[in-house]
Structure formats: C-alpha cells, structure tokens
C-alpha cells in the first residue's frame, strides 16, 4: 500500500476553544463560570462523538410516511439519530431553560451551550431556536393563559414534558414579504379560531406547537392586518387531522432537518394578543431566532477552521507540513481574524439580550441590541459561507469529497444567509434600527469598548469609518431609494466597526492575562478593512440591468 493521508481530527470543541474560554473569562463571574463548566464539557464531548459518528457512518435523512398500510393518513416522520437524541440532551443540559433563568448572564450562558452543540445537533438547533423565540414572544405578549400553558413545556428540563414550537410565517407569496400572507383565521360557531391556508417552509413540523401568522377573516390587506396565533399540533400521540404534511423539502443542505410544506385545514388557534399587528408581536421571536442564526453561523466557522487547522499540521506538501507553508499559514490566520471578529459580535448580542431582558442594561443598550441583532445575523451569515468555502479549499480535492464530512459544512452554511431573513432583508431591517437611535447607540458603545485599548491605529480606523458611515447616512437619509440601495454596504461597515471595537476590548482584557493573540486578531481584522460603503449610487445599476 502506498501513502495514506491521516484524516483531520476534531479537537475537543470546548477544551480547545480559546475564544470561548477568553469570552467566559472576561464576561462571567467565576462562580457562574464554574456552574456552567459541566454542561459545556458534556456538550463538547457530544460534539466530538457526533463528528466521529458522522464520519464513520452513512448520512441519513428524515423520511415522511403519509399513509399507513391500511390507508390511514399518518404523516409520520422518522428522524435521524442526532434528532432523536436532541430532546434528552438539550433538556438535560438546559439549553433552552438556561436562557430564561433569572440572571442577566442567562443568554450568554445559553448561547455558549448552543455554540458547542450546534454542528453536532444536525440543525436540531433550528426548532430549538424557534421554541426559544416562541417562549420570548409569548412572554412579551403578556397572555397569561398561553404562557402558563406552553412555557413549562418549552423550558422543560425533562424530555418527557418538552415541546418544540414552530414558526409558521413563510407562504408561497414570499418569505420576505410576509404582509402578503394568505392564511385566513376564521371563528367557528363556538367562537374557536381556526386557521386555513398553506405554509411553505415549515421547519420543525415535528413540534408540538407553533406560532403562525394569519389574516383574520374580513381584515384588510397588508402587514398591519395580520394577527399572530398560537397552535398545537398533536392530539395525544396523533397529529391533529387539521394539519396535513404535504411533503418534505429537498434542500441544498440541512438535510437532517425535516422542513415541510403543510396545509392548515381548520387547525384550532388562539390569538396571542390583539387581532392585528402580528408582525410586531412576532418580532421578539424573530430577533431571538436571528441571534441563534448568528451563533450557529460562528459555530460552523469554528468547526471549519478547527478542521482546516488540524489538517494543516498533518498534511505535507513540498517537503513540509501545510502549516509551515507561508501562504497557507497566512490564509488560515486571515480566516481566524475574521472569525474572531464575528465571534465577538455574535456573543455581544447574546450578552446585551440578557441585560435588556433583565432590566440591567445601560440606557443606550436597548437601541444597540436592536441594531446589532440584524447586523450580527447578516454579516455572520455571509461570512460563514466564505470561511467554510475557504476551509474546504484548505483540503484540496479532499474538501470536495462527500464522505470526508467537509462538503456538508459548506452546504449547510448557505442557509444562514437565507433563514430568518436574507442579507438584503436584514440590511433593510438595519435601516429601521438606525432610524430609532441605532447610530448614536453604536457610537456610545464603541467609545466604551475602546477604553483600555492601546492599538491607536485600530481606534483611528474605527473612528474614521464610523464618521464616514455617519456622513453617508446624513447625506442620503432623505432619499429612500439611495438609502436602500446602499443598505448592505452600510450594514457590513457598521458590523465590522462593532466587531473591531469588541476585538479591542477583548484584546485589552487578554493582555492582562498575558495573551497577545486577540490583539493580533484585531490588527489583522482592521488590516482587512472596515469600510464597505462601496460606490455611490450613480445610475449605473439601471444601466447594467437595462
Ligand atoms: C440554527 C439557526 C436557527 C435559526 C432558526 C431557523 C428558522 C428558519 C425558518 C425561517 O426562516 S422562518 C422565516 C423567517 N422569515 C423572516 O425572517 C421574515 C423576513 N421578512 C422580514 O423580516 C420583514 O422585514 C418583516 C416581515 C419583519 C416586516 O416587513 P413589513 O411587512 O415591511 O413590515 P413593517 O411594517 O416594516 O413592520 C411591521 C412592524 O414590525 C413594525 O412595527 P410597528 O407595527 O410598530 O410599526 C416594525 O417596526 C416591526 N418590526 C419589523 N421587524 C422588526 C420589528 N420590530 C422589532 N424587530 C424587528 N426585527
């Protein structure tokens, strides 16, 4: 037998993650860190086991059986092993419950768990995200009856009582323009609301409940006339007959996740609040699921980089390991710096969310959270695709071979930019956030994050770029078409400035621990440039599309 290449080995996702250790070391009191340790170690163990299992067995997909042998409609979905393990594992480690604990650090601690678990979960994190979002939206609604009914299930620490919630919004008319929703809510003779319509991208149809947008019968057109309803999907062990699963989607990635097309044929439903402004009511859910999206995107980046880094120590080319080849090492370090910025921004959103939810936030931090949530989602979504693609290339041809487990990383990463609002929809949402004090809150925050920073070049680059973004906003603020056309560039610019400032804060803390690596990440990240405002809109768009 000739030469055989060693496969990449996945280092322990928790023990080996210096960024996570640095974050927890800086942001958490020692006693809370100690209390969290056992869950993080266990989730890291699970992730390592799951990687070994995935790379030594054939991949499976969920299977929908619509009819039993005797002609009964059953709509039964067989799940993959990781999905079957999900309820036990996640309730046991409080993945959802921890986020709703009575402490401002609760969200950061929750998302540390999510970050470690996500890739191994085979996107079981998707329905978990929606369940977390549903719990958050129910709390915000103040609907006592529904809170008492559903929250103990959503936040259960016991798999036997655990329920998953879906988020049923997208219809054939569009995933972005939710105001065109066709599903109708009608009251029957007993006054019970029932939903009639078709939902076109129903991830987690295996759940026990969902929040669904529908138009009350007789209401007008558009977004404001939509209402938000709570539904349950099961009658004991049977799926309710008013919920039909038409088929599972055949997707580019996230193959283990059973995303379905469904019909609602009079499914009983309960309004969360007033019978209008459903999008406003579902917004707390959207902002939570967008936070999950960002954390899961950085989890994919972490996995891709860890494998590429390990492989670079095992693979020889031209007489030495790849890690000793200057250009390969440079490529890996560039990836690492971008990842560190994304990590800092995504986790800052979780810390802010915890403080805002617990009323311990500074005055500017609610507006800051509103701004950083779409920024983190849109930037990490795009970056995950870029870094996973680059990581595959670090393996040469092997990165293109299915049973290395690597192509799946890239396929799956593509979903982050689409789910929960595309990059452009999120860039437009960023304009909404900027309209309510977003820019001022970011200036206040960056000034705070830069206290103690001794990288004057980075501070000056951040300041100049934020000034340029402020001028851009002033110049174009009154011209909606120009503002929208430039929204993506503006969003990337603000995201990079926030990330650089957060890297500076982490670098200042790490220096006190004798760790110079975060400062190197900051230099490299700033070196890649912060300004993504791009060219002014000068009519060329129309010419190019003409
Ligand atoms: C593993 C990772 C886990 C991730 C979970 C995976 C789940 C995957 C399944 C899905 O992807 S489900 C589909 C997700 N769909 C979307 O995210 C919808 C995309 N479209 C948008 O985000 C639109 O911007 C939106 C429908 C929210 C609003 O568009 P409109 O029709 O132009 O509404 P409008 O009038 O601008 O906003 C209505 C209200 O909501 C306004 O408040 P008011 O009624 O008080 O005026 C807005 O300010 C408010 N609003 C909108 N977005 C908000 C928000 N409020 C707070 N936060 C937001 N993000």
mmCIF file of C-alpha atoms in Angstrom, residues 57-337:
data_model
loop_
_atom_site.group_PDB
_atom_site.id
_atom_site.type_symbol
_atom_site.label_atom_id
_atom_site.label_comp_id
_atom_site.label_asym_id
_atom_site.label_seq_id
_atom_site.Cartn_x
_atom_site.Cartn_y
_atom_site.Cartn_z
ATOM 1 C CA UNK A 57 -21.441 6.099 9.059
ATOM 2 C CA UNK A 58 -23.699 6.810 6.099
ATOM 3 C CA UNK A 59 -25.674 10.000 6.334
ATOM 4 C CA UNK A 60 -29.406 9.665 6.738
ATOM 5 C CA UNK A 61 -32.292 11.942 6.024
ATOM 6 C CA UNK A 62 -35.678 12.152 7.707
ATOM 7 C CA UNK A 63 -38.390 10.132 5.996
ATOM 8 C CA UNK A 64 -42.044 11.143 5.718
ATOM 9 C CA UNK A 65 -44.657 8.388 5.589
ATOM 10 C CA UNK A 66 -48.023 9.881 4.758
ATOM 11 C CA UNK A 67 -50.231 6.760 4.738
ATOM 12 C CA UNK A 68 -50.125 3.546 6.737
ATOM 13 C CA UNK A 69 -50.578 0.111 5.183
ATOM 14 C CA UNK A 70 -54.360 0.286 5.749
ATOM 15 C CA UNK A 71 -54.897 3.621 4.128
ATOM 16 C CA UNK A 72 -54.950 5.826 7.220
ATOM 17 C CA UNK A 73 -53.326 9.263 6.871
ATOM 18 C CA UNK A 74 -50.481 9.252 9.400
ATOM 19 C CA UNK A 75 -47.920 11.882 8.268
ATOM 20 C CA UNK A 76 -45.206 10.217 10.349
ATOM 21 C CA UNK A 77 -41.621 11.493 10.172
ATOM 22 C CA UNK A 78 -38.694 9.264 11.088
ATOM 23 C CA UNK A 79 -35.838 11.346 12.398
ATOM 24 C CA UNK A 80 -32.077 10.886 12.295
ATOM 25 C CA UNK A 81 -30.181 9.692 15.366
ATOM 26 C CA UNK A 82 -28.984 13.136 16.419
ATOM 27 C CA UNK A 83 -32.558 14.407 16.253
ATOM 28 C CA UNK A 84 -33.773 11.515 18.354
ATOM 29 C CA UNK A 85 -31.106 12.357 20.928
ATOM 30 C CA UNK A 86 -31.969 16.067 20.871
ATOM 31 C CA UNK A 87 -34.745 16.313 23.484
ATOM 32 C CA UNK A 88 -32.888 14.294 26.142
ATOM 33 C CA UNK A 89 -29.589 16.023 25.581
ATOM 34 C CA UNK A 90 -30.863 19.573 25.401
ATOM 35 C CA UNK A 91 -33.320 19.408 28.294
ATOM 36 C CA UNK A 92 -30.662 17.653 30.385
ATOM 37 C CA UNK A 93 -28.207 20.499 29.778
ATOM 38 C CA UNK A 94 -30.843 23.211 29.979
ATOM 39 C CA UNK A 95 -30.108 24.589 26.519
ATOM 40 C CA UNK A 96 -33.400 26.478 26.426
ATOM 41 C CA UNK A 97 -34.157 26.704 30.133
ATOM 42 C CA UNK A 98 -30.775 28.332 30.865
ATOM 43 C CA UNK A 99 -31.574 31.255 28.584
ATOM 44 C CA UNK A 100 -34.670 32.082 30.618
ATOM 45 C CA UNK A 101 -33.033 31.809 34.044
ATOM 46 C CA UNK A 102 -33.336 34.830 36.300
ATOM 47 C CA UNK A 103 -29.928 36.355 35.676
ATOM 48 C CA UNK A 104 -28.564 38.930 33.194
ATOM 49 C CA UNK A 105 -25.879 36.407 32.145
ATOM 50 C CA UNK A 106 -28.513 33.812 31.243
ATOM 51 C CA UNK A 107 -28.445 34.448 27.496
ATOM 52 C CA UNK A 108 -24.666 34.421 27.205
ATOM 53 C CA UNK A 109 -24.554 31.142 29.112
ATOM 54 C CA UNK A 110 -27.315 29.680 26.972
ATOM 55 C CA UNK A 111 -25.614 30.606 23.733
ATOM 56 C CA UNK A 112 -22.278 29.180 24.885
ATOM 57 C CA UNK A 113 -24.156 25.863 25.028
ATOM 58 C CA UNK A 114 -25.753 26.440 21.617
ATOM 59 C CA UNK A 115 -22.369 27.284 20.076
ATOM 60 C CA UNK A 116 -20.873 23.991 21.246
ATOM 61 C CA UNK A 117 -23.884 21.875 20.380
ATOM 62 C CA UNK A 118 -24.994 23.282 17.046
ATOM 63 C CA UNK A 119 -22.972 21.404 14.414
ATOM 64 C CA UNK A 120 -23.396 18.083 16.216
ATOM 65 C CA UNK A 121 -27.146 18.706 16.514
ATOM 66 C CA UNK A 122 -27.648 18.356 12.755
ATOM 67 C CA UNK A 123 -29.749 21.524 12.936
ATOM 68 C CA UNK A 124 -31.959 20.325 15.741
ATOM 69 C CA UNK A 125 -30.976 23.841 16.865
ATOM 70 C CA UNK A 126 -33.421 25.175 14.266
ATOM 71 C CA UNK A 127 -36.574 24.082 16.113
ATOM 72 C CA UNK A 128 -34.852 24.891 19.404
ATOM 73 C CA UNK A 129 -34.321 28.443 18.135
ATOM 74 C CA UNK A 130 -37.968 28.744 17.214
ATOM 75 C CA UNK A 131 -39.057 27.333 20.563
ATOM 76 C CA UNK A 132 -36.846 29.846 22.333
ATOM 77 C CA UNK A 133 -38.300 32.570 20.108
ATOM 78 C CA UNK A 134 -41.835 31.416 20.820
ATOM 79 C CA UNK A 135 -41.169 31.473 24.568
ATOM 80 C CA UNK A 136 -39.814 35.018 24.230
ATOM 81 C CA UNK A 137 -42.756 36.216 22.111
ATOM 82 C CA UNK A 138 -45.284 34.637 24.494
ATOM 83 C CA UNK A 139 -43.650 36.360 27.461
ATOM 84 C CA UNK A 140 -43.726 39.680 25.588
ATOM 85 C CA UNK A 141 -47.417 39.201 24.757
ATOM 86 C CA UNK A 142 -48.366 39.020 28.432
ATOM 87 C CA UNK A 143 -51.011 36.407 27.535
ATOM 88 C CA UNK A 144 -51.149 34.624 30.928
ATOM 89 C CA UNK A 145 -53.199 31.655 29.735
ATOM 90 C CA UNK A 146 -50.838 30.814 26.871
ATOM 91 C CA UNK A 147 -47.747 31.492 28.967
ATOM 92 C CA UNK A 148 -48.955 29.070 31.645
ATOM 93 C CA UNK A 149 -49.957 26.536 29.010
ATOM 94 C CA UNK A 150 -46.820 26.484 26.843
ATOM 95 C CA UNK A 151 -43.804 27.863 28.704
ATOM 96 C CA UNK A 152 -43.398 24.998 31.182
ATOM 97 C CA UNK A 153 -43.137 22.684 28.148
ATOM 98 C CA UNK A 154 -40.817 24.895 26.088
ATOM 99 C CA UNK A 155 -38.457 25.454 29.004
ATOM 100 C CA UNK A 156 -38.726 21.985 30.495
ATOM 101 C CA UNK A 157 -35.601 20.356 31.916
ATOM 102 C CA UNK A 158 -37.227 16.973 31.411
ATOM 103 C CA UNK A 159 -37.508 15.449 27.933
ATOM 104 C CA UNK A 160 -40.828 13.799 28.809
ATOM 105 C CA UNK A 161 -42.596 17.138 29.135
ATOM 106 C CA UNK A 162 -40.675 19.000 26.438
ATOM 107 C CA UNK A 163 -42.424 20.624 23.470
ATOM 108 C CA UNK A 164 -40.929 22.149 20.350
ATOM 109 C CA UNK A 165 -42.543 25.142 18.699
ATOM 110 C CA UNK A 166 -42.538 26.019 15.026
ATOM 111 C CA UNK A 167 -42.626 29.485 13.465
ATOM 112 C CA UNK A 168 -45.084 29.426 10.599
ATOM 113 C CA UNK A 169 -44.730 32.526 8.507
ATOM 114 C CA UNK A 170 -43.419 31.813 5.021
ATOM 115 C CA UNK A 171 -46.003 31.171 2.320
ATOM 116 C CA UNK A 172 -45.874 30.768 -1.443
ATOM 117 C CA UNK A 173 -46.216 34.547 -1.774
ATOM 118 C CA UNK A 174 -42.829 35.025 -0.162
ATOM 119 C CA UNK A 175 -40.564 34.556 2.780
ATOM 120 C CA UNK A 176 -39.618 38.228 2.963
ATOM 121 C CA UNK A 177 -42.881 39.997 2.155
ATOM 122 C CA UNK A 178 -44.868 38.438 4.957
ATOM 123 C CA UNK A 179 -47.583 41.094 4.503
ATOM 124 C CA UNK A 180 -48.888 39.011 1.568
ATOM 125 C CA UNK A 181 -49.837 36.127 3.868
ATOM 126 C CA UNK A 182 -52.867 34.254 2.512
ATOM 127 C CA UNK A 183 -53.655 32.044 5.522
ATOM 128 C CA UNK A 184 -57.005 33.047 6.959
ATOM 129 C CA UNK A 185 -58.251 32.772 10.539
ATOM 130 C CA UNK A 186 -61.975 32.156 10.913
ATOM 131 C CA UNK A 187 -64.100 31.805 14.028
ATOM 132 C CA UNK A 188 -66.386 28.763 14.139
ATOM 133 C CA UNK A 189 -69.877 28.651 15.654
ATOM 134 C CA UNK A 190 -68.381 28.113 19.128
ATOM 135 C CA UNK A 191 -66.109 31.133 18.737
ATOM 136 C CA UNK A 192 -62.965 28.998 18.282
ATOM 137 C CA UNK A 193 -60.436 30.480 15.864
ATOM 138 C CA UNK A 194 -59.304 28.081 13.138
ATOM 139 C CA UNK A 195 -56.569 28.512 10.536
ATOM 140 C CA UNK A 196 -56.961 27.726 6.830
ATOM 141 C CA UNK A 197 -54.041 28.010 4.443
ATOM 142 C CA UNK A 198 -50.704 26.695 3.322
ATOM 143 C CA UNK A 199 -47.301 27.281 4.921
ATOM 144 C CA UNK A 200 -44.491 26.722 2.500
ATOM 145 C CA UNK A 201 -41.315 26.401 4.605
ATOM 146 C CA UNK A 202 -42.224 24.845 7.880
ATOM 147 C CA UNK A 203 -39.047 23.820 9.615
ATOM 148 C CA UNK A 204 -39.667 21.689 12.706
ATOM 149 C CA UNK A 205 -43.045 20.395 11.721
ATOM 150 C CA UNK A 206 -42.327 17.634 14.215
ATOM 151 C CA UNK A 207 -43.026 20.118 17.016
ATOM 152 C CA UNK A 208 -45.985 20.092 19.356
ATOM 153 C CA UNK A 209 -46.905 23.765 18.877
ATOM 154 C CA UNK A 210 -46.262 26.764 16.636
ATOM 155 C CA UNK A 211 -46.778 30.479 16.288
ATOM 156 C CA UNK A 212 -48.468 31.286 12.996
ATOM 157 C CA UNK A 213 -49.356 34.462 11.162
ATOM 158 C CA UNK A 214 -52.812 34.602 9.643
ATOM 159 C CA UNK A 215 -55.275 37.215 8.416
ATOM 160 C CA UNK A 216 -58.490 37.291 10.451
ATOM 161 C CA UNK A 217 -61.464 36.860 8.149
ATOM 162 C CA UNK A 218 -62.612 40.204 6.837
ATOM 163 C CA UNK A 219 -59.415 42.059 7.823
ATOM 164 C CA UNK A 220 -57.734 44.286 5.240
ATOM 165 C CA UNK A 221 -54.612 43.645 3.185
ATOM 166 C CA UNK A 222 -51.015 44.204 4.244
ATOM 167 C CA UNK A 223 -48.798 43.554 7.227
ATOM 168 C CA UNK A 224 -50.641 45.538 9.904
ATOM 169 C CA UNK A 225 -53.836 43.484 9.449
ATOM 170 C CA UNK A 226 -52.119 40.161 10.226
ATOM 171 C CA UNK A 227 -52.634 38.517 13.608
ATOM 172 C CA UNK A 228 -50.371 36.133 15.490
ATOM 173 C CA UNK A 229 -51.822 32.822 16.677
ATOM 174 C CA UNK A 230 -50.670 30.010 18.921
ATOM 175 C CA UNK A 231 -51.489 26.479 17.699
ATOM 176 C CA UNK A 232 -50.948 22.960 18.962
ATOM 177 C CA UNK A 233 -50.315 20.175 16.518
ATOM 178 C CA UNK A 234 -50.932 16.961 18.461
ATOM 179 C CA UNK A 235 -53.898 15.137 19.940
ATOM 180 C CA UNK A 236 -52.039 12.867 22.336
ATOM 181 C CA UNK A 237 -49.746 10.752 20.176
ATOM 182 C CA UNK A 238 -51.628 11.578 16.951
ATOM 183 C CA UNK A 239 -51.069 14.596 14.740
ATOM 184 C CA UNK A 240 -54.244 16.682 14.539
ATOM 185 C CA UNK A 241 -56.175 15.902 11.353
ATOM 186 C CA UNK A 242 -56.472 19.617 10.518
ATOM 187 C CA UNK A 243 -52.688 19.692 9.926
ATOM 188 C CA UNK A 244 -51.507 17.972 6.749
ATOM 189 C CA UNK A 245 -47.868 17.444 5.837
ATOM 190 C CA UNK A 246 -47.746 17.624 2.045
ATOM 191 C CA UNK A 247 -44.069 16.768 1.576
ATOM 192 C CA UNK A 248 -40.570 17.346 2.916
ATOM 193 C CA UNK A 249 -38.395 19.812 1.046
ATOM 194 C CA UNK A 250 -35.432 18.622 -0.989
ATOM 195 C CA UNK A 251 -32.873 21.219 0.100
ATOM 196 C CA UNK A 252 -29.270 22.123 -0.789
ATOM 197 C CA UNK A 253 -28.189 21.493 2.800
ATOM 198 C CA UNK A 254 -29.557 20.970 6.327
ATOM 199 C CA UNK A 255 -30.619 17.538 5.076
ATOM 200 C CA UNK A 256 -31.312 16.131 8.535
ATOM 201 C CA UNK A 257 -33.812 18.904 9.257
ATOM 202 C CA UNK A 258 -37.336 17.918 8.171
ATOM 203 C CA UNK A 259 -38.561 21.113 6.517
ATOM 204 C CA UNK A 260 -42.105 20.636 5.272
ATOM 205 C CA UNK A 261 -44.866 22.090 3.197
ATOM 206 C CA UNK A 262 -48.066 21.933 5.175
ATOM 207 C CA UNK A 263 -51.763 22.635 4.824
ATOM 208 C CA UNK A 264 -53.857 24.010 7.658
ATOM 209 C CA UNK A 265 -57.419 22.821 7.287
ATOM 210 C CA UNK A 266 -59.188 24.415 10.235
ATOM 211 C CA UNK A 267 -56.444 23.946 12.834
ATOM 212 C CA UNK A 268 -57.631 25.396 16.192
ATOM 213 C CA UNK A 269 -55.729 28.558 17.079
ATOM 214 C CA UNK A 270 -55.563 31.150 19.847
ATOM 215 C CA UNK A 271 -54.547 34.788 19.283
ATOM 216 C CA UNK A 272 -51.597 35.978 21.360
ATOM 217 C CA UNK A 273 -52.965 39.466 21.655
ATOM 218 C CA UNK A 274 -54.894 41.954 19.541
ATOM 219 C CA UNK A 275 -56.160 40.639 16.202
ATOM 220 C CA UNK A 276 -53.761 42.815 14.208
ATOM 221 C CA UNK A 277 -50.085 43.826 14.186
ATOM 222 C CA UNK A 278 -48.996 40.196 14.214
ATOM 223 C CA UNK A 279 -45.553 41.015 12.790
ATOM 224 C CA UNK A 280 -44.961 43.460 15.629
ATOM 225 C CA UNK A 281 -45.955 40.693 18.055
ATOM 226 C CA UNK A 282 -43.717 38.094 16.403
ATOM 227 C CA UNK A 283 -40.720 40.471 16.283
ATOM 228 C CA UNK A 284 -39.302 39.304 19.663
ATOM 229 C CA UNK A 285 -39.263 35.796 18.216
ATOM 230 C CA UNK A 286 -37.542 36.957 15.033
ATOM 231 C CA UNK A 287 -34.859 38.770 16.978
ATOM 232 C CA UNK A 288 -34.159 35.707 19.124
ATOM 233 C CA UNK A 289 -34.029 33.300 16.171
ATOM 234 C CA UNK A 290 -31.740 35.744 14.352
ATOM 235 C CA UNK A 291 -29.430 35.607 17.346
ATOM 236 C CA UNK A 292 -29.439 31.793 17.125
ATOM 237 C CA UNK A 293 -28.682 32.135 13.441
ATOM 238 C CA UNK A 294 -25.596 34.240 14.203
ATOM 239 C CA UNK A 295 -24.331 31.905 16.923
ATOM 240 C CA UNK A 296 -24.887 28.859 14.726
ATOM 241 C CA UNK A 297 -23.073 30.582 11.852
ATOM 242 C CA UNK A 298 -20.000 31.164 14.027
ATOM 243 C CA UNK A 299 -20.245 27.573 15.257
ATOM 244 C CA UNK A 300 -19.942 26.394 11.653
ATOM 245 C CA UNK A 301 -16.972 28.706 11.118
ATOM 246 C CA UNK A 302 -15.315 27.371 14.274
ATOM 247 C CA UNK A 303 -15.750 23.793 13.079
ATOM 248 C CA UNK A 304 -14.411 24.512 9.575
ATOM 249 C CA UNK A 305 -11.389 26.395 10.932
ATOM 250 C CA UNK A 306 -10.626 23.768 13.596
ATOM 251 C CA UNK A 307 -10.563 21.014 10.987
ATOM 252 C CA UNK A 308 -8.544 23.038 8.473
ATOM 253 C CA UNK A 309 -6.037 23.964 11.168
ATOM 254 C CA UNK A 310 -5.658 20.393 12.358
ATOM 255 C CA UNK A 311 -5.240 19.138 8.808
ATOM 256 C CA UNK A 312 -2.542 21.720 8.125
ATOM 257 C CA UNK A 313 -0.422 20.065 10.825
ATOM 258 C CA UNK A 314 -0.912 16.572 9.305
ATOM 259 C CA UNK A 315 -0.679 17.226 5.593
ATOM 260 C CA UNK A 316 2.748 17.566 3.974
ATOM 261 C CA UNK A 317 3.300 19.308 0.663
ATOM 262 C CA UNK A 318 6.555 20.308 -0.978
ATOM 263 C CA UNK A 319 8.547 18.852 1.897
ATOM 264 C CA UNK A 320 6.860 20.368 4.955
ATOM 265 C CA UNK A 321 3.504 20.496 6.740
ATOM 266 C CA UNK A 322 0.998 22.915 5.257
ATOM 267 C CA UNK A 323 1.038 24.946 8.459
ATOM 268 C CA UNK A 324 4.705 25.795 7.713
ATOM 269 C CA UNK A 325 3.923 26.968 4.194
ATOM 270 C CA UNK A 326 3.829 30.777 4.437
ATOM 271 C CA UNK A 327 0.869 31.312 2.140
ATOM 272 C CA UNK A 328 -1.204 28.546 3.691
ATOM 273 C CA UNK A 329 -0.430 29.819 7.200
ATOM 274 C CA UNK A 330 -1.372 33.329 6.102
ATOM 275 C CA UNK A 331 -4.667 32.067 4.680
ATOM 276 C CA UNK A 332 -5.530 30.310 7.939
ATOM 277 C CA UNK A 333 -4.600 33.360 10.014
ATOM 278 C CA UNK A 334 -6.752 35.615 7.821
ATOM 279 C CA UNK A 335 -9.691 33.265 8.357
ATOM 280 C CA UNK A 336 -9.015 33.202 12.083
ATOM 281 C CA UNK A 337 -9.038 37.013 12.361
#
